[in-house]
Amino acid sequence: MDSREGLCIASQNEVQRAPAMARLDQVITNIVDIFLDYAADDGGKKPKLNKEELKKVFEEEIQSPELKDKINAGDIEEAMKMLDKNHDGEVNFREFCRCVSDLAKCYYQKKTGKGGKKGKGKEREGEEED
């Protein structure tokens, strides 16, 4: 095999791996774009979602029945209490990311049947981490 063949094989391997990264790239950019699309522009302040904006995100951006069962626009008061960790009445990007992460974990558990709570953040001895 000459160097051109090796380069061609390496290029084929890179092409095969590219879609997995592209999907993750898309997920990350979508999370940021969704947050910024719904967060009010408060004139120079960091973007945050108020209660009405968060409700709109849930109504328009969550369509899967599995996820709608976990958090929905009808439970907006409870959702704000759960997400608003700094108690400022709004959801900042970090708090929004926690919400997305929690929804992803719920979907993972539903899809695999694994990953339930294991004792308040501490792994029990002898159990595998998912």
PDB file of C-alpha atoms in Angstrom:
ATOM      1  CA  MET A   1       0.000   0.000   0.000  1.00  0.00           C
ATOM      2  CA  ASP A   2       1.479   3.347  -0.984  1.00  0.00           C
ATOM      3  CA  SER A   3       0.976   6.594   0.931  1.00  0.00           C
ATOM      4  CA  ARG A   4      -1.918   7.681  -1.320  1.00  0.00           C
ATOM      5  CA  GLU A   5      -3.863   4.502  -0.474  1.00  0.00           C
ATOM      6  CA  GLY A   6      -3.293   5.059   3.256  1.00  0.00           C
ATOM      7  CA  LEU A   7      -4.475   8.651   2.930  1.00  0.00           C
ATOM      8  CA  CYS A   8      -7.566   7.498   1.059  1.00  0.00           C
ATOM      9  CA  ILE A   9      -8.388   4.939   3.763  1.00  0.00           C
ATOM     10  CA  ALA A  10      -7.865   7.562   6.471  1.00  0.00           C
ATOM     11  CA  SER A  11     -10.129   9.980   4.593  1.00  0.00           C
ATOM     12  CA  GLN A  12     -12.839   7.333   4.310  1.00  0.00           C
ATOM     13  CA  ASN A  13     -12.641   6.686   8.062  1.00  0.00           C
ATOM     14  CA  GLU A  14     -12.948  10.417   8.776  1.00  0.00           C
ATOM     15  CA  VAL A  15     -15.985  10.653   6.512  1.00  0.00           C
ATOM     16  CA  GLN A  16     -17.612   7.745   8.337  1.00  0.00           C
ATOM     17  CA  ARG A  17     -17.055   9.402  11.721  1.00  0.00           C
ATOM     18  CA  ALA A  18     -18.155  12.868  10.621  1.00  0.00           C
ATOM     19  CA  PRO A  19     -21.938  12.271  10.856  1.00  0.00           C
ATOM     20  CA  ALA A  20     -21.745  11.400  14.567  1.00  0.00           C
ATOM     21  CA  MET A  21     -19.972  14.666  15.314  1.00  0.00           C
ATOM     22  CA  ALA A  22     -22.272  16.574  13.008  1.00  0.00           C
ATOM     23  CA  ARG A  23     -25.306  15.335  14.937  1.00  0.00           C
ATOM     24  CA  LEU A  24     -23.797  16.425  18.236  1.00  0.00           C
ATOM     25  CA  ASP A  25     -22.772  19.749  16.736  1.00  0.00           C
ATOM     26  CA  GLN A  26     -26.369  20.223  15.646  1.00  0.00           C
ATOM     27  CA  VAL A  27     -27.745  19.333  19.077  1.00  0.00           C
ATOM     28  CA  ILE A  28     -25.429  21.805  20.811  1.00  0.00           C
ATOM     29  CA  THR A  29     -26.154  24.642  18.412  1.00  0.00           C
ATOM     30  CA  ASN A  30     -29.900  23.926  18.630  1.00  0.00           C
ATOM     31  CA  ILE A  31     -29.852  24.152  22.436  1.00  0.00           C
ATOM     32  CA  VAL A  32     -28.100  27.521  22.308  1.00  0.00           C
ATOM     33  CA  ASP A  33     -30.264  28.820  19.453  1.00  0.00           C
ATOM     34  CA  ILE A  34     -33.519  27.763  21.120  1.00  0.00           C
ATOM     35  CA  PHE A  35     -32.529  29.461  24.363  1.00  0.00           C
ATOM     36  CA  LEU A  36     -31.527  32.667  22.585  1.00  0.00           C
ATOM     37  CA  ASP A  37     -34.621  32.643  20.352  1.00  0.00           C
ATOM     38  CA  TYR A  38     -36.979  32.585  23.345  1.00  0.00           C
ATOM     39  CA  ALA A  39     -35.004  34.619  25.906  1.00  0.00           C
ATOM     40  CA  ALA A  40     -36.027  38.257  25.994  1.00  0.00           C
ATOM     41  CA  ASP A  41     -33.439  40.803  24.965  1.00  0.00           C
ATOM     42  CA  ASP A  42     -33.289  42.985  28.059  1.00  0.00           C
ATOM     43  CA  GLY A  43     -30.921  45.572  26.645  1.00  0.00           C
ATOM     44  CA  GLY A  44     -27.444  44.353  27.463  1.00  0.00           C
ATOM     45  CA  LYS A  45     -28.280  41.991  30.318  1.00  0.00           C
ATOM     46  CA  LYS A  46     -27.523  38.304  29.988  1.00  0.00           C
ATOM     47  CA  PRO A  47     -30.369  36.495  28.224  1.00  0.00           C
ATOM     48  CA  LYS A  48     -32.822  34.744  30.549  1.00  0.00           C
ATOM     49  CA  LEU A  49     -36.188  33.059  30.158  1.00  0.00           C
ATOM     50  CA  ASN A  50     -39.066  34.433  32.188  1.00  0.00           C
ATOM     51  CA  LYS A  51     -42.065  32.275  33.061  1.00  0.00           C
ATOM     52  CA  GLU A  52     -43.987  33.062  29.847  1.00  0.00           C
ATOM     53  CA  GLU A  53     -40.940  32.472  27.647  1.00  0.00           C
ATOM     54  CA  LEU A  54     -40.217  29.151  29.345  1.00  0.00           C
ATOM     55  CA  LYS A  55     -43.848  28.127  28.864  1.00  0.00           C
ATOM     56  CA  LYS A  56     -43.561  28.954  25.163  1.00  0.00           C
ATOM     57  CA  VAL A  57     -40.390  26.832  24.873  1.00  0.00           C
ATOM     58  CA  PHE A  58     -42.203  23.851  26.406  1.00  0.00           C
ATOM     59  CA  GLU A  59     -45.256  24.323  24.180  1.00  0.00           C
ATOM     60  CA  GLU A  60     -43.391  24.794  20.919  1.00  0.00           C
ATOM     61  CA  GLU A  61     -40.140  22.875  21.269  1.00  0.00           C
ATOM     62  CA  ILE A  62     -41.167  19.695  23.116  1.00  0.00           C
ATOM     63  CA  GLN A  63     -43.412  17.477  21.042  1.00  0.00           C
ATOM     64  CA  SER A  64     -42.393  13.961  22.096  1.00  0.00           C
ATOM     65  CA  PRO A  65     -45.036  12.370  24.378  1.00  0.00           C
ATOM     66  CA  GLU A  66     -42.283  10.795  26.506  1.00  0.00           C
ATOM     67  CA  LEU A  67     -40.812  14.223  27.238  1.00  0.00           C
ATOM     68  CA  LYS A  68     -44.110  16.117  27.470  1.00  0.00           C
ATOM     69  CA  ASP A  69     -45.058  13.717  30.283  1.00  0.00           C
ATOM     70  CA  LYS A  70     -41.953  14.787  32.225  1.00  0.00           C
ATOM     71  CA  ILE A  71     -42.290  18.551  31.897  1.00  0.00           C
ATOM     72  CA  ASN A  72     -44.969  20.585  30.166  1.00  0.00           C
ATOM     73  CA  ALA A  73     -46.320  24.089  29.869  1.00  0.00           C
ATOM     74  CA  GLY A  74     -49.187  23.312  32.250  1.00  0.00           C
ATOM     75  CA  ASP A  75     -46.724  22.770  35.098  1.00  0.00           C
ATOM     76  CA  ILE A  76     -44.928  26.065  34.568  1.00  0.00           C
ATOM     77  CA  GLU A  77     -45.004  27.153  38.230  1.00  0.00           C
ATOM     78  CA  GLU A  78     -43.474  23.868  39.353  1.00  0.00           C
ATOM     79  CA  ALA A  79     -40.990  23.957  36.479  1.00  0.00           C
ATOM     80  CA  MET A  80     -39.824  27.452  37.465  1.00  0.00           C
ATOM     81  CA  LYS A  81     -39.291  26.362  41.075  1.00  0.00           C
ATOM     82  CA  MET A  82     -37.335  23.326  39.906  1.00  0.00           C
ATOM     83  CA  LEU A  83     -35.196  25.149  37.321  1.00  0.00           C
ATOM     84  CA  ASP A  84     -34.635  28.560  38.909  1.00  0.00           C
ATOM     85  CA  LYS A  85     -31.810  27.539  41.231  1.00  0.00           C
ATOM     86  CA  ASN A  86     -30.761  31.111  42.064  1.00  0.00           C
ATOM     87  CA  HIS A  87     -34.390  32.174  42.752  1.00  0.00           C
ATOM     88  CA  ASP A  88     -34.332  35.281  40.564  1.00  0.00           C
ATOM     89  CA  GLY A  89     -37.629  34.459  38.838  1.00  0.00           C
ATOM     90  CA  GLU A  90     -35.939  33.676  35.530  1.00  0.00           C
ATOM     91  CA  VAL A  91     -34.092  30.755  33.948  1.00  0.00           C
ATOM     92  CA  ASN A  92     -30.546  31.509  32.847  1.00  0.00           C
ATOM     93  CA  PHE A  93     -28.628  29.446  30.289  1.00  0.00           C
ATOM     94  CA  ARG A  94     -27.014  27.211  32.922  1.00  0.00           C
ATOM     95  CA  GLU A  95     -30.419  26.438  34.449  1.00  0.00           C
ATOM     96  CA  PHE A  96     -31.868  25.807  30.979  1.00  0.00           C
ATOM     97  CA  CYS A  97     -29.033  23.370  30.213  1.00  0.00           C
ATOM     98  CA  ARG A  98     -29.823  21.486  33.437  1.00  0.00           C
ATOM     99  CA  CYS A  99     -33.408  21.147  32.241  1.00  0.00           C
ATOM    100  CA  VAL A 100     -32.302  19.826  28.840  1.00  0.00           C
ATOM    101  CA  SER A 101     -29.885  17.426  30.535  1.00  0.00           C
ATOM    102  CA  ASP A 102     -32.614  16.142  32.868  1.00  0.00           C
ATOM    103  CA  LEU A 103     -34.957  15.603  29.913  1.00  0.00           C
ATOM    104  CA  ALA A 104     -32.205  13.736  28.051  1.00  0.00           C
ATOM    105  CA  LYS A 105     -31.672  11.514  31.104  1.00  0.00           C
ATOM    106  CA  CYS A 106     -35.414  10.795  31.291  1.00  0.00           C
ATOM    107  CA  TYR A 107     -35.464   9.875  27.618  1.00  0.00           C
ATOM    108  CA  TYR A 108     -32.393   7.652  28.086  1.00  0.00           C
ATOM    109  CA  GLN A 109     -34.058   5.860  30.999  1.00  0.00           C
ATOM    110  CA  LYS A 110     -37.251   5.383  28.997  1.00  0.00           C
ATOM    111  CA  LYS A 111     -35.367   4.075  25.987  1.00  0.00           C
ATOM    112  CA  THR A 112     -32.979   1.751  27.842  1.00  0.00           C
ATOM    113  CA  GLY A 113     -34.766   0.970  31.091  1.00  0.00           C
ATOM    114  CA  LYS A 114     -31.557   1.986  32.895  1.00  0.00           C
ATOM    115  CA  GLY A 115     -30.271   4.893  34.895  1.00  0.00           C
ATOM    116  CA  GLY A 116     -32.750   5.411  37.719  1.00  0.00           C
ATOM    117  CA  LYS A 117     -31.789   7.380  40.828  1.00  0.00           C
ATOM    118  CA  LYS A 118     -29.111   5.762  42.933  1.00  0.00           C
ATOM    119  CA  GLY A 119     -29.177   7.439  46.311  1.00  0.00           C
ATOM    120  CA  LYS A 120     -28.801  11.207  46.027  1.00  0.00           C
ATOM    121  CA  GLY A 121     -25.845  11.492  43.691  1.00  0.00           C
ATOM    122  CA  LYS A 122     -23.582   8.914  45.298  1.00  0.00           C
ATOM    123  CA  GLU A 123     -22.911   5.691  43.455  1.00  0.00           C
ATOM    124  CA  ARG A 124     -23.608   2.608  45.487  1.00  0.00           C
ATOM    125  CA  GLU A 125     -20.754   0.179  45.760  1.00  0.00           C
ATOM    126  CA  GLY A 126     -20.744  -2.501  43.107  1.00  0.00           C
ATOM    127  CA  GLU A 127     -23.195  -0.769  40.753  1.00  0.00           C
ATOM    128  CA  GLU A 128     -22.227   0.283  37.277  1.00  0.00           C
ATOM    129  CA  GLU A 129     -22.590   3.861  36.160  1.00  0.00           C
ATOM    130  CA  ASP A 130     -24.509   4.433  32.920  1.00  0.00           C
TER     131      ASP A 130
END
